[in-house]
Amino acid sequence: IPVDPFDLVIFGGTGDLARRKILPGLYRRFWDGQMPPEARIIGAARSEMDEASYRAFVRDAVTEFVSKRKCDSELLDQFIERLSYVAVDARGEDGWEQLAGMMRDGVVKAYYFSVGPSLFGDIAERLHRFKIADDDARIVVEKPFGHNLETARALNATLARHFDETQIYRIDHYLGKETVQNLMAVRFGNMLFEPLWNAQYVDHIQITVAETVGVGGRGDYYDRSGAMRDMVQNHLMQLLCLTAMEPPSKFDPDAVRDEKLKVIRALEPVEPHDIVRGQYRSKDESYLVDVENKDSLTESFVAMKVHIANWRWNGTPFYLRTGKRMKERVSEIVVRFKEPPHSIFEEDTGQSANELTIRLQPNEGMDLTVTIKEPGPGGMRLIDVPLDMTFAEALGEEAADVPDAYERLIMDVIRGNQTLFMRGDEVEAAWAWTDPIINGWEAREDKPKPYEPGSTGPEEALILLHKDERRWRELR
Ligand code: NAD
């Protein structure tokens, strides 16, 4: 279903994020018929560039990042015609009058701030001063949303001077993933899971976001941030919220976000012995070399045990881990159910327990491990088998060719649906929980444990679960 006609301005329209994600994503929506032909995209950035050069830049980006099959020349030509460019200086006066003149009446207006957060205030102020944004306009802001509670509050206050909370779309692209939304469908669209979704039946939950890449070209930014700020405060926190939250009364932006906020507020402070920090290091490859800071104490890996202090989750730990240069690229949530209270089978190994795995990448899908009888004449021997549901297999390749998180979220912005965007108070609550943890490390000058690149992280992370007689789902 096509969305309403829109004018979308991308500040930072020549940047890396625009090139790799936003513009190719918009083209895929156009190709699918979801972006109406009257829609317009205006790139706005610092470089002096004419419209023809910008169109050539976007054509290259689309050709590079969208599958060949979709780069059908006629549709791509039509898409390219929807593009314009204006050179603006976020901190100066140049280009703003021109941008004001380009915006049309009677269409949805959206402004994507794909620039560093230090420019958010300048852009917001100019959008108002030059009467570019009206009361219905939407702004989209990227991570990082603050560096700690104080800076996140300041950023929220800056945006609030010019925009109402209902106009602000804070992107966490994890929320745009098909499986993440499916997690809500599975939990609240079935009778099967929700009655068991609590401390009485769930032994523990694991959330893993592991990357195989190192810090790459972002060393400078990453070293000032680290895994806790870059991944846990936002992405893992969002996954934790959707897994742990109470059923909202309806699938409406504030109903969902109210429930997520309650989870964050119920998080207990984490004791130092429940956290392991790591830094990848071997004789050939080292975090310290990658970030060009031989004394860095920043973590490229973190694993922790987290408790949610409420009725539903009392006594059920959530184990979180994320890191760079790990063995496998995987994002998944594993819900491990308890073992049956009494076994009636003599040969039962006692190992059987149901496990629901929600995979965000690769191969978005879910699988549920169930215990069955091993087929054959060997008596009542039990084995665990997966009831696998990889979307590509279950729904056919075409249906599983799901939109990328960014394109889905941008269409939600145009539709005016904030459900999958973080509210200001959520972001602040998440920082309020992470700040004391990070401040504790800094005060103690806590040294991250070294781990071999391409491994599962420091040994201490394995011990964190062994101590509780549990283990991480294996990375392959
Ligand atoms: P980038 O450095 O590649 O691009 C920055 C863009 O901002 C350029 O188009 C530049 O012209 C424009 N710009 C800079 N200063 C300006 C000014 N004074 N006036 C007008 N335009 C100006 O950055 P990026 O990687 O595209 O990232 C953009 C934002 O998105 C950052 O906040 C980043 O943290 C965030 N982000 C990026 C990624 C990613 O994968 N690249 C992922 C998540 C979040």
Short mmCIF file of C-alpha atoms and ligand atoms in Angstrom, two decimals:
data_model
loop_
_atom_site.label_atom_id
_atom_site.label_comp_id
_atom_site.label_asym_id
_atom_site.label_seq_id
_atom_site.Cartn_x
_atom_site.Cartn_y
_atom_site.Cartn_z
CA ILE A 1 0.00 0.00 0.00
CA PRO A 2 1.58 3.31 -1.04
CA VAL A 3 2.15 5.90 1.65
CA ASP A 4 0.97 9.51 1.25
CA PRO A 5 3.02 11.81 -1.00
CA PHE A 6 5.94 13.31 0.89
CA ASP A 7 8.93 15.63 0.77
CA LEU A 8 11.81 13.99 2.62
CA VAL A 9 14.89 16.08 3.27
CA ILE A 10 18.00 14.13 4.17
CA PHE A 11 20.49 16.29 6.05
CA GLY A 12 23.79 14.51 5.52
CA GLY A 13 22.42 13.28 2.18
CA THR A 14 25.95 12.71 0.88
CA GLY A 15 27.14 10.80 3.95
CA ASP A 16 27.92 7.15 4.47
CA LEU A 17 24.61 6.25 6.10
CA ALA A 18 22.59 7.94 3.35
CA ARG A 19 24.63 6.20 0.68
CA ARG A 20 24.55 2.70 2.17
CA LYS A 21 21.14 2.55 3.85
CA ILE A 22 18.72 5.43 3.45
CA LEU A 23 18.85 6.03 -0.31
CA PRO A 24 19.03 2.36 -1.40
CA GLY A 25 16.20 1.64 1.06
CA LEU A 26 14.03 4.38 -0.42
CA TYR A 27 14.66 3.01 -3.88
CA ARG A 28 13.54 -0.46 -2.79
CA ARG A 29 10.29 1.06 -1.48
CA PHE A 30 9.87 2.84 -4.80
CA TRP A 31 10.52 -0.39 -6.69
CA ASP A 32 7.90 -2.12 -4.55
CA GLY A 33 5.35 0.57 -5.34
CA GLN A 34 5.18 1.82 -1.77
CA MET A 35 6.76 5.18 -2.38
CA PRO A 36 4.28 7.18 -4.46
CA PRO A 37 5.50 8.76 -7.70
CA GLU A 38 4.69 12.24 -6.34
CA ALA A 39 7.13 11.80 -3.45
CA ARG A 40 10.34 13.80 -3.44
CA ILE A 41 13.68 13.35 -1.78
CA ILE A 42 15.93 16.32 -1.20
CA GLY A 43 19.55 15.72 -0.30
CA ALA A 44 20.95 18.47 1.89
CA ALA A 45 24.59 18.55 2.88
CA ARG A 46 27.61 20.75 3.10
CA SER A 47 29.19 19.96 -0.27
CA GLU A 48 28.54 22.30 -3.18
CA MET A 49 27.00 20.02 -5.76
CA ASP A 50 24.43 20.47 -8.50
CA GLU A 51 21.35 18.36 -8.95
CA ALA A 52 22.87 16.30 -11.76
CA SER A 53 25.90 15.33 -9.65
CA TYR A 54 23.68 14.40 -6.71
CA ARG A 55 21.50 12.25 -8.93
CA ALA A 56 24.63 10.52 -10.25
CA PHE A 57 25.80 9.95 -6.65
CA VAL A 58 22.46 8.36 -5.72
CA ARG A 59 22.38 6.24 -8.87
CA ASP A 60 25.80 4.84 -7.94
CA ALA A 61 24.67 4.17 -4.36
CA VAL A 62 21.55 2.32 -5.51
CA THR A 63 23.46 0.27 -8.06
CA GLU A 64 26.02 -0.68 -5.44
CA PHE A 65 23.65 -1.61 -2.62
CA VAL A 66 20.47 -2.87 -4.28
CA SER A 67 20.32 -6.25 -5.98
CA LYS A 68 20.84 -6.14 -9.76
CA ARG A 69 17.39 -7.60 -10.37
CA LYS A 70 15.77 -4.49 -8.88
CA CYS A 71 17.99 -2.00 -10.64
CA ASP A 72 15.69 -2.21 -13.65
CA SER A 73 16.74 0.87 -15.59
CA GLU A 74 13.34 2.43 -16.20
CA LEU A 75 12.26 2.36 -12.55
CA LEU A 76 15.64 3.59 -11.43
CA ASP A 77 15.36 6.50 -13.89
CA GLN A 78 11.94 7.37 -12.49
CA PHE A 79 13.28 7.22 -8.94
CA ILE A 80 16.25 9.43 -9.78
CA GLU A 81 13.85 12.07 -11.14
CA ARG A 82 12.35 12.34 -7.64
CA LEU A 83 15.66 13.67 -6.29
CA SER A 84 16.93 17.19 -5.74
CA TYR A 85 19.84 18.65 -3.87
CA VAL A 86 20.54 21.75 -1.86
CA ALA A 87 23.85 22.76 -0.28
CA VAL A 88 23.21 23.95 3.28
CA ASP A 89 25.44 24.84 6.15
CA ALA A 90 23.89 23.56 9.35
CA ARG A 91 25.76 26.19 11.34
CA GLY A 92 25.39 29.07 8.91
CA GLU A 93 22.75 30.82 6.84
CA ASP A 94 23.56 29.47 3.39
CA GLY A 95 21.03 27.36 1.55
CA TRP A 96 18.14 27.64 3.99
CA GLU A 97 16.03 30.11 2.03
CA GLN A 98 16.46 27.93 -1.00
CA LEU A 99 15.37 24.85 0.90
CA ALA A 100 12.30 26.72 2.21
CA GLY A 101 11.37 27.53 -1.39
CA MET A 102 11.62 23.89 -2.42
CA MET A 103 9.14 22.46 0.11
CA ARG A 104 5.62 21.85 -1.18
CA ASP A 105 2.34 22.43 0.63
CA GLY A 106 -0.10 19.62 1.17
CA VAL A 107 2.39 16.77 1.44
CA VAL A 108 3.96 15.04 4.46
CA LYS A 109 7.20 16.74 5.39
CA ALA A 110 9.98 14.73 6.99
CA TYR A 111 13.55 15.70 7.87
CA TYR A 112 16.13 13.02 8.39
CA PHE A 113 19.03 14.22 10.56
CA SER A 114 21.73 11.91 9.20
CA VAL A 115 24.48 14.06 10.65
CA GLY A 116 26.41 14.08 13.93
CA PRO A 117 24.28 14.93 17.01
CA SER A 118 26.22 18.17 17.56
CA LEU A 119 24.30 19.57 14.56
CA PHE A 120 20.79 18.52 15.67
CA GLY A 121 20.11 21.75 17.55
CA ASP A 122 21.38 23.99 14.73
CA ILE A 123 19.25 22.23 12.14
CA ALA A 124 16.13 22.13 14.32
CA GLU A 125 16.44 25.85 15.03
CA ARG A 126 16.86 26.75 11.35
CA LEU A 127 13.96 24.55 10.25
CA HIS A 128 11.83 26.77 12.44
CA ARG A 129 13.41 30.12 11.80
CA PHE A 130 13.19 29.71 8.04
CA LYS A 131 9.62 28.35 8.39
CA ILE A 132 10.58 25.14 6.64
CA ALA A 133 8.94 22.74 9.08
CA ASP A 134 5.29 23.03 10.01
CA ASP A 135 3.51 21.61 13.06
CA ASP A 136 2.94 18.27 11.35
CA ALA A 137 6.52 17.88 10.14
CA ARG A 138 8.50 14.90 11.38
CA ILE A 139 12.16 14.72 12.24
CA VAL A 140 14.21 11.55 12.28
CA VAL A 141 17.32 11.37 14.43
CA GLU A 142 20.10 8.81 14.41
CA LYS A 143 22.13 7.19 17.10
CA PRO A 144 24.14 7.93 19.12
CA PHE A 145 21.41 9.64 21.12
CA GLY A 146 23.64 11.16 23.78
CA HIS A 147 26.81 9.92 25.43
CA ASN A 148 25.26 9.63 28.89
CA LEU A 149 22.14 10.75 30.73
CA GLU A 150 23.19 14.36 30.90
CA THR A 151 23.90 14.73 27.17
CA ALA A 152 20.78 12.76 26.21
CA ARG A 153 18.68 15.10 28.36
CA ALA A 154 20.31 18.11 26.76
CA LEU A 155 19.62 16.68 23.29
CA ASN A 156 16.00 15.98 24.17
CA ALA A 157 15.63 19.49 25.53
CA THR A 158 17.14 20.99 22.37
CA LEU A 159 14.76 19.11 20.12
CA ALA A 160 11.82 19.87 22.40
CA ARG A 161 12.41 23.60 21.94
CA HIS A 162 11.30 23.29 18.32
CA PHE A 163 9.39 20.02 18.02
CA ASP A 164 6.73 18.17 19.94
CA GLU A 165 7.56 14.61 21.09
CA THR A 166 4.97 13.31 18.60
CA GLN A 167 7.10 14.76 15.78
CA ILE A 168 10.39 13.18 16.87
CA TYR A 169 11.40 9.76 15.50
CA ARG A 170 14.52 8.38 17.23
CA ILE A 171 15.78 5.53 15.10
CA ASP A 172 17.02 2.26 16.52
CA HIS A 173 17.24 0.17 13.39
CA TYR A 174 17.00 -3.05 15.43
CA LEU A 175 13.35 -2.21 15.97
CA GLY A 176 12.80 -2.17 12.23
CA LYS A 177 13.84 -5.78 11.82
CA GLU A 178 11.14 -8.18 10.75
CA THR A 179 11.87 -10.68 13.51
CA VAL A 180 11.74 -8.08 16.23
CA GLN A 181 8.22 -7.22 15.24
CA ASN A 182 7.52 -10.89 14.93
CA LEU A 183 8.54 -11.30 18.54
CA MET A 184 5.53 -9.18 19.46
CA ALA A 185 3.30 -11.13 17.06
CA VAL A 186 4.43 -14.42 18.57
CA ARG A 187 4.06 -13.25 22.15
CA PHE A 188 0.75 -11.45 21.85
CA GLY A 189 -0.88 -13.13 18.86
CA ASN A 190 -0.74 -16.69 20.22
CA MET A 191 -2.09 -18.37 23.30
CA LEU A 192 0.80 -20.80 23.30
CA PHE A 193 3.64 -18.72 24.69
CA GLU A 194 2.36 -15.96 26.93
CA PRO A 195 1.13 -18.19 29.80
CA LEU A 196 4.65 -19.67 30.02
CA TRP A 197 6.47 -16.36 29.54
CA ASN A 198 7.48 -15.75 33.15
CA ALA A 199 9.81 -16.78 35.95
CA GLN A 200 7.78 -19.85 36.77
CA TYR A 201 8.49 -21.49 33.42
CA VAL A 202 11.45 -19.62 31.95
CA ASP A 203 14.84 -20.61 33.32
CA HIS A 204 16.72 -17.73 31.75
CA ILE A 205 16.98 -15.58 28.63
CA GLN A 206 20.06 -14.85 26.52
CA ILE A 207 20.44 -11.95 24.14
CA THR A 208 23.48 -12.03 21.88
CA VAL A 209 24.56 -9.51 19.29
CA ALA A 210 27.92 -10.71 17.99
CA GLU A 211 29.85 -9.17 15.13
CA THR A 212 32.80 -10.65 13.26
CA VAL A 213 34.14 -7.28 12.16
CA GLY A 214 36.45 -5.12 14.25
CA VAL A 215 36.06 -1.38 14.75
CA GLY A 216 36.98 -0.71 11.11
CA GLY A 217 37.25 2.91 10.11
CA ARG A 218 35.19 4.11 13.07
CA GLY A 219 38.01 3.64 15.59
CA ASP A 220 37.97 7.18 16.85
CA TYR A 221 34.23 7.24 17.50
CA TYR A 222 34.15 3.71 18.89
CA ASP A 223 36.97 4.24 21.35
CA ARG A 224 35.04 7.09 22.93
CA SER A 225 31.97 4.91 23.11
CA GLY A 226 32.62 1.18 23.63
CA ALA A 227 30.25 -1.78 23.48
CA MET A 228 28.12 -0.62 26.40
CA ARG A 229 27.24 2.73 24.86
CA ASP A 230 27.31 1.64 21.23
CA MET A 231 25.22 -1.53 21.57
CA VAL A 232 23.83 -2.27 25.04
CA GLN A 233 22.26 1.08 25.93
CA ASN A 234 20.23 1.05 22.72
CA HIS A 235 19.97 -2.16 20.67
CA LEU A 236 20.25 -4.83 23.38
CA MET A 237 18.09 -2.75 25.70
CA GLN A 238 15.35 -2.58 23.08
CA LEU A 239 15.46 -6.33 22.53
CA LEU A 240 15.36 -6.89 26.27
CA CYS A 241 12.33 -4.61 26.59
CA LEU A 242 10.33 -6.32 23.87
CA THR A 243 11.13 -9.73 25.33
CA ALA A 244 10.32 -8.80 28.91
CA MET A 245 7.51 -6.26 28.69
CA GLU A 246 3.92 -6.81 29.82
CA PRO A 247 1.30 -7.05 27.07
CA PRO A 248 0.32 -3.52 26.03
CA SER A 249 -3.43 -2.95 25.93
CA LYS A 250 -3.18 -2.25 22.21
CA PHE A 251 -0.57 -2.03 19.51
CA ASP A 252 -0.27 1.69 19.68
CA PRO A 253 2.91 3.76 19.99
CA ASP A 254 2.49 5.02 23.53
CA ALA A 255 0.93 1.82 24.86
CA VAL A 256 3.96 -0.17 23.64
CA ARG A 257 6.51 2.40 24.74
CA ASP A 258 4.94 2.76 28.19
CA GLU A 259 5.46 -0.97 28.73
CA LYS A 260 9.05 -0.85 27.50
CA LEU A 261 9.77 2.05 29.83
CA LYS A 262 8.49 0.04 32.82
CA VAL A 263 10.99 -2.72 32.02
CA ILE A 264 13.91 -0.30 31.90
CA ARG A 265 12.84 1.27 35.17
CA ALA A 266 12.61 -2.17 36.78
CA LEU A 267 16.20 -3.12 35.88
CA GLU A 268 18.33 -3.68 38.93
CA PRO A 269 21.76 -2.11 39.14
CA VAL A 270 24.39 -4.60 37.95
CA GLU A 271 27.08 -5.73 40.38
CA PRO A 272 30.66 -5.60 39.04
CA HIS A 273 31.00 -9.39 39.43
CA ASP A 274 28.07 -9.84 37.06
CA ILE A 275 29.79 -8.03 34.18
CA VAL A 276 32.70 -9.03 31.99
CA ARG A 277 34.38 -6.54 29.69
CA GLY A 278 36.75 -7.58 26.94
CA GLN A 279 39.09 -6.25 24.27
CA TYR A 280 40.15 -8.31 21.26
CA ARG A 281 43.86 -8.82 21.16
CA SER A 282 46.32 -11.21 19.56
CA LYS A 283 49.81 -10.81 18.24
CA ASP A 284 48.51 -10.00 14.73
CA GLU A 285 45.44 -8.01 15.52
CA SER A 286 44.59 -5.75 18.36
CA TYR A 287 41.84 -3.37 19.35
CA LEU A 288 44.51 -1.01 20.67
CA VAL A 289 46.13 -0.79 17.24
CA ASP A 290 42.78 -0.46 15.45
CA VAL A 291 41.77 2.55 17.54
CA GLU A 292 45.32 3.93 17.61
CA ASN A 293 45.27 4.26 21.38
CA LYS A 294 47.65 1.91 23.13
CA ASP A 295 46.32 2.80 26.58
CA SER A 296 42.64 2.43 25.76
CA LEU A 297 40.45 0.91 28.47
CA THR A 298 37.36 0.88 26.22
CA GLU A 299 35.57 -2.47 25.85
CA SER A 300 34.93 -4.10 22.47
CA PHE A 301 32.98 -6.85 24.25
CA VAL A 302 30.64 -6.94 27.19
CA ALA A 303 28.66 -9.74 28.81
CA MET A 304 26.42 -9.33 31.83
CA LYS A 305 23.76 -10.82 34.01
CA VAL A 306 20.75 -8.61 34.46
CA HIS A 307 17.74 -8.87 36.76
CA ILE A 308 14.35 -7.32 36.28
CA ALA A 309 12.73 -6.56 39.61
CA ASN A 310 9.06 -7.28 38.99
CA TRP A 311 6.57 -10.12 39.54
CA ARG A 312 6.93 -11.66 36.13
CA TRP A 313 10.71 -12.00 36.10
CA ASN A 314 11.69 -12.38 39.74
CA GLY A 315 14.56 -14.92 39.77
CA THR A 316 14.92 -15.27 35.98
CA PRO A 317 18.24 -13.82 34.82
CA PHE A 318 18.72 -12.16 31.45
CA TYR A 319 22.23 -12.67 30.09
CA LEU A 320 23.36 -10.11 27.55
CA ARG A 321 26.49 -10.21 25.43
CA THR A 322 27.80 -8.26 22.49
CA GLY A 323 31.19 -7.83 20.92
CA LYS A 324 33.31 -7.15 17.90
CA ARG A 325 35.71 -9.60 16.23
CA MET A 326 33.78 -12.58 17.48
CA LYS A 327 33.47 -16.01 15.98
CA GLU A 328 30.12 -15.57 14.31
CA ARG A 329 27.92 -12.73 13.13
CA VAL A 330 24.65 -13.38 14.86
CA SER A 331 21.88 -11.51 16.66
CA GLU A 332 19.48 -13.66 18.57
CA ILE A 333 17.30 -13.97 21.62
CA VAL A 334 17.13 -17.36 23.30
CA VAL A 335 14.35 -18.16 25.75
CA ARG A 336 15.31 -21.24 27.71
CA PHE A 337 12.37 -22.86 29.46
CA LYS A 338 12.70 -24.92 32.63
CA GLU A 339 12.97 -28.67 32.61
CA PRO A 340 9.81 -30.61 33.39
CA PRO A 341 9.49 -30.98 37.18
CA HIS A 342 9.53 -34.78 37.14
CA SER A 343 10.73 -37.24 34.54
CA ILE A 344 8.77 -40.42 33.92
CA PHE A 345 11.35 -41.82 31.47
CA GLU A 346 14.10 -44.07 32.73
CA GLU A 347 16.56 -43.11 30.02
CA ASP A 348 15.86 -39.42 30.22
CA THR A 349 19.22 -37.70 30.30
CA GLY A 350 17.77 -34.84 32.28
CA GLN A 351 19.03 -32.39 29.66
CA SER A 352 15.75 -31.78 27.90
CA ALA A 353 14.30 -28.34 27.98
CA ASN A 354 12.45 -26.31 25.41
CA GLU A 355 14.31 -23.46 23.87
CA LEU A 356 12.82 -20.75 21.69
CA THR A 357 15.37 -18.93 19.55
CA ILE A 358 14.43 -15.73 17.81
CA ARG A 359 17.05 -14.99 15.17
CA LEU A 360 17.44 -11.48 13.85
CA GLN A 361 20.37 -12.29 11.63
CA PRO A 362 21.43 -14.17 9.65
CA ASN A 363 18.40 -16.06 8.26
CA GLU A 364 15.72 -14.18 10.15
CA GLY A 365 13.44 -16.69 11.77
CA MET A 366 12.63 -18.66 14.88
CA ASP A 367 13.15 -22.11 16.09
CA LEU A 368 11.77 -24.02 18.99
CA THR A 369 13.50 -27.06 20.40
CA VAL A 370 11.17 -29.78 21.57
CA THR A 371 11.86 -33.17 23.09
CA ILE A 372 10.57 -36.19 21.21
CA LYS A 373 11.14 -39.91 21.15
CA GLU A 374 14.09 -40.94 19.06
CA PRO A 375 12.56 -42.78 16.10
CA GLY A 376 13.35 -46.48 15.89
CA PRO A 377 13.10 -49.62 17.93
CA GLY A 378 15.62 -48.57 20.58
CA GLY A 379 13.06 -48.10 23.34
CA MET A 380 11.96 -44.83 24.87
CA ARG A 381 15.01 -42.70 24.16
CA LEU A 382 14.49 -38.97 24.08
CA ILE A 383 16.11 -36.45 21.76
CA ASP A 384 15.76 -32.71 21.26
CA VAL A 385 14.83 -31.59 17.77
CA PRO A 386 14.23 -28.14 16.33
CA LEU A 387 10.89 -27.07 14.93
CA ASP A 388 12.56 -24.64 12.59
CA MET A 389 10.85 -21.71 10.98
CA THR A 390 13.24 -19.84 8.77
CA PHE A 391 11.11 -17.28 6.99
CA ALA A 392 12.78 -17.97 3.67
CA GLU A 393 11.72 -21.62 3.84
CA ALA A 394 8.31 -21.24 5.42
CA LEU A 395 7.05 -18.32 3.40
CA GLY A 396 8.94 -18.75 0.15
CA GLU A 397 11.92 -16.72 -0.97
CA GLU A 398 9.82 -13.84 -2.28
CA ALA A 399 7.88 -13.29 0.96
CA ALA A 400 11.07 -13.65 2.94
CA ASP A 401 12.73 -10.94 0.86
CA VAL A 402 11.74 -8.60 3.65
CA PRO A 403 12.43 -4.88 3.58
CA ASP A 404 15.55 -3.73 5.32
CA ALA A 405 15.01 -2.17 8.74
CA TYR A 406 15.76 1.36 7.52
CA GLU A 407 13.29 1.38 4.66
CA ARG A 408 10.54 0.00 6.85
CA LEU A 409 11.18 2.63 9.52
CA ILE A 410 11.27 5.49 7.01
CA MET A 411 7.86 4.40 5.71
CA ASP A 412 6.60 4.39 9.32
CA VAL A 413 7.80 7.99 9.64
CA ILE A 414 5.78 8.97 6.58
CA ARG A 415 2.75 7.13 7.94
CA GLY A 416 3.20 8.90 11.28
CA ASN A 417 3.56 5.68 13.26
CA GLN A 418 5.96 6.02 16.20
CA THR A 419 5.57 2.51 17.62
CA LEU A 420 9.00 1.35 16.52
CA PHE A 421 10.84 4.51 17.57
CA MET A 422 12.31 5.29 20.96
CA ARG A 423 10.59 7.89 23.06
CA GLY A 424 12.69 10.51 24.85
CA ASP A 425 11.94 9.16 28.33
CA GLU A 426 12.92 5.63 27.27
CA VAL A 427 16.32 6.80 26.07
CA GLU A 428 16.89 8.74 29.27
CA ALA A 429 15.85 5.79 31.45
CA ALA A 430 18.26 3.54 29.55
CA TRP A 431 21.11 5.98 30.18
CA ALA A 432 20.12 6.29 33.83
CA TRP A 433 20.71 2.54 34.12
CA THR A 434 23.96 2.38 32.09
CA ASP A 435 25.63 5.51 33.51
CA PRO A 436 26.47 4.08 36.98
CA ILE A 437 27.92 0.95 35.36
CA ILE A 438 30.19 2.96 33.07
CA ASN A 439 31.07 5.47 35.77
CA GLY A 440 32.08 2.57 38.04
CA TRP A 441 34.49 1.24 35.39
CA GLU A 442 35.97 4.66 34.87
CA ALA A 443 36.41 5.30 38.60
CA ARG A 444 38.09 1.91 39.11
CA GLU A 445 40.08 2.18 35.86
CA ASP A 446 38.68 -1.25 35.09
CA LYS A 447 40.82 -3.15 32.59
CA PRO A 448 39.00 -5.15 29.90
CA LYS A 449 39.98 -8.84 29.66
CA PRO A 450 41.79 -9.75 26.45
CA TYR A 451 40.15 -12.17 24.04
CA GLU A 452 41.32 -13.83 20.86
CA PRO A 453 39.87 -12.25 17.70
CA GLY A 454 37.40 -14.66 16.11
CA SER A 455 36.52 -16.25 19.46
CA THR A 456 33.50 -16.24 21.74
CA GLY A 457 34.95 -13.49 23.94
CA PRO A 458 36.97 -13.69 27.16
CA GLU A 459 36.85 -16.91 29.15
CA GLU A 460 35.37 -14.97 32.06
CA ALA A 461 32.19 -14.54 29.98
CA LEU A 462 31.78 -18.31 29.83
CA ILE A 463 32.40 -18.56 33.56
CA LEU A 464 29.68 -15.97 34.18
CA LEU A 465 27.14 -18.61 33.11
CA HIS A 466 29.04 -21.66 34.37
CA LYS A 467 28.80 -20.25 37.87
CA ASP A 468 25.02 -20.49 37.48
CA GLU A 469 25.28 -23.97 35.91
CA ARG A 470 24.22 -22.61 32.56
CA ARG A 471 25.94 -22.02 29.28
CA TRP A 472 25.74 -19.68 26.34
CA ARG A 473 24.25 -20.96 23.16
CA GLU A 474 27.25 -21.88 21.11
CA LEU A 475 28.54 -19.56 18.41
CA ARG A 476 29.37 -21.48 15.27
P1 NAD B 1 29.33 10.99 7.32
O1 NAD B 1 30.48 11.69 7.97
O2 NAD B 1 29.60 9.98 6.27
O3 NAD B 1 28.38 12.09 6.65
C1 NAD B 1 28.07 13.30 7.29
C2 NAD B 1 27.12 14.11 6.41
O4 NAD B 1 26.80 15.30 7.12
C3 NAD B 1 27.70 14.55 5.07
O5 NAD B 1 26.68 14.50 4.11
C4 NAD B 1 28.11 16.00 5.33
O6 NAD B 1 28.07 16.81 4.16
C5 NAD B 1 27.03 16.43 6.29
N1 NAD B 1 27.48 17.55 7.12
C6 NAD B 1 28.50 17.58 8.00
N2 NAD B 1 28.60 18.80 8.56
C7 NAD B 1 27.63 19.56 8.02
C8 NAD B 1 27.22 20.92 8.18
N3 NAD B 1 27.85 21.76 9.02
N4 NAD B 1 26.16 21.34 7.47
C9 NAD B 1 25.51 20.51 6.64
N5 NAD B 1 25.85 19.22 6.44
C10 NAD B 1 26.90 18.77 7.11
O7 NAD B 1 28.45 10.40 8.50
P2 NAD B 1 27.46 9.12 8.46
O8 NAD B 1 28.28 7.91 8.65
O9 NAD B 1 26.60 9.19 7.27
O10 NAD B 1 26.62 9.32 9.79
C11 NAD B 1 25.59 10.26 9.94
C12 NAD B 1 24.95 10.11 11.31
O11 NAD B 1 24.39 8.81 11.41
C13 NAD B 1 25.94 10.21 12.47
O12 NAD B 1 25.28 10.79 13.57
C14 NAD B 1 26.27 8.76 12.78
O13 NAD B 1 26.64 8.60 14.13
C15 NAD B 1 24.93 8.11 12.51
N6 NAD B 1 25.03 6.69 12.19
C16 NAD B 1 25.78 6.27 11.12
C17 NAD B 1 25.82 4.92 10.81
C18 NAD B 1 26.60 4.42 9.63
O14 NAD B 1 26.56 3.21 9.39
N7 NAD B 1 27.30 5.25 8.88
C19 NAD B 1 25.11 4.00 11.59
C20 NAD B 1 24.34 4.46 12.66
C21 NAD B 1 24.31 5.81 12.93
#
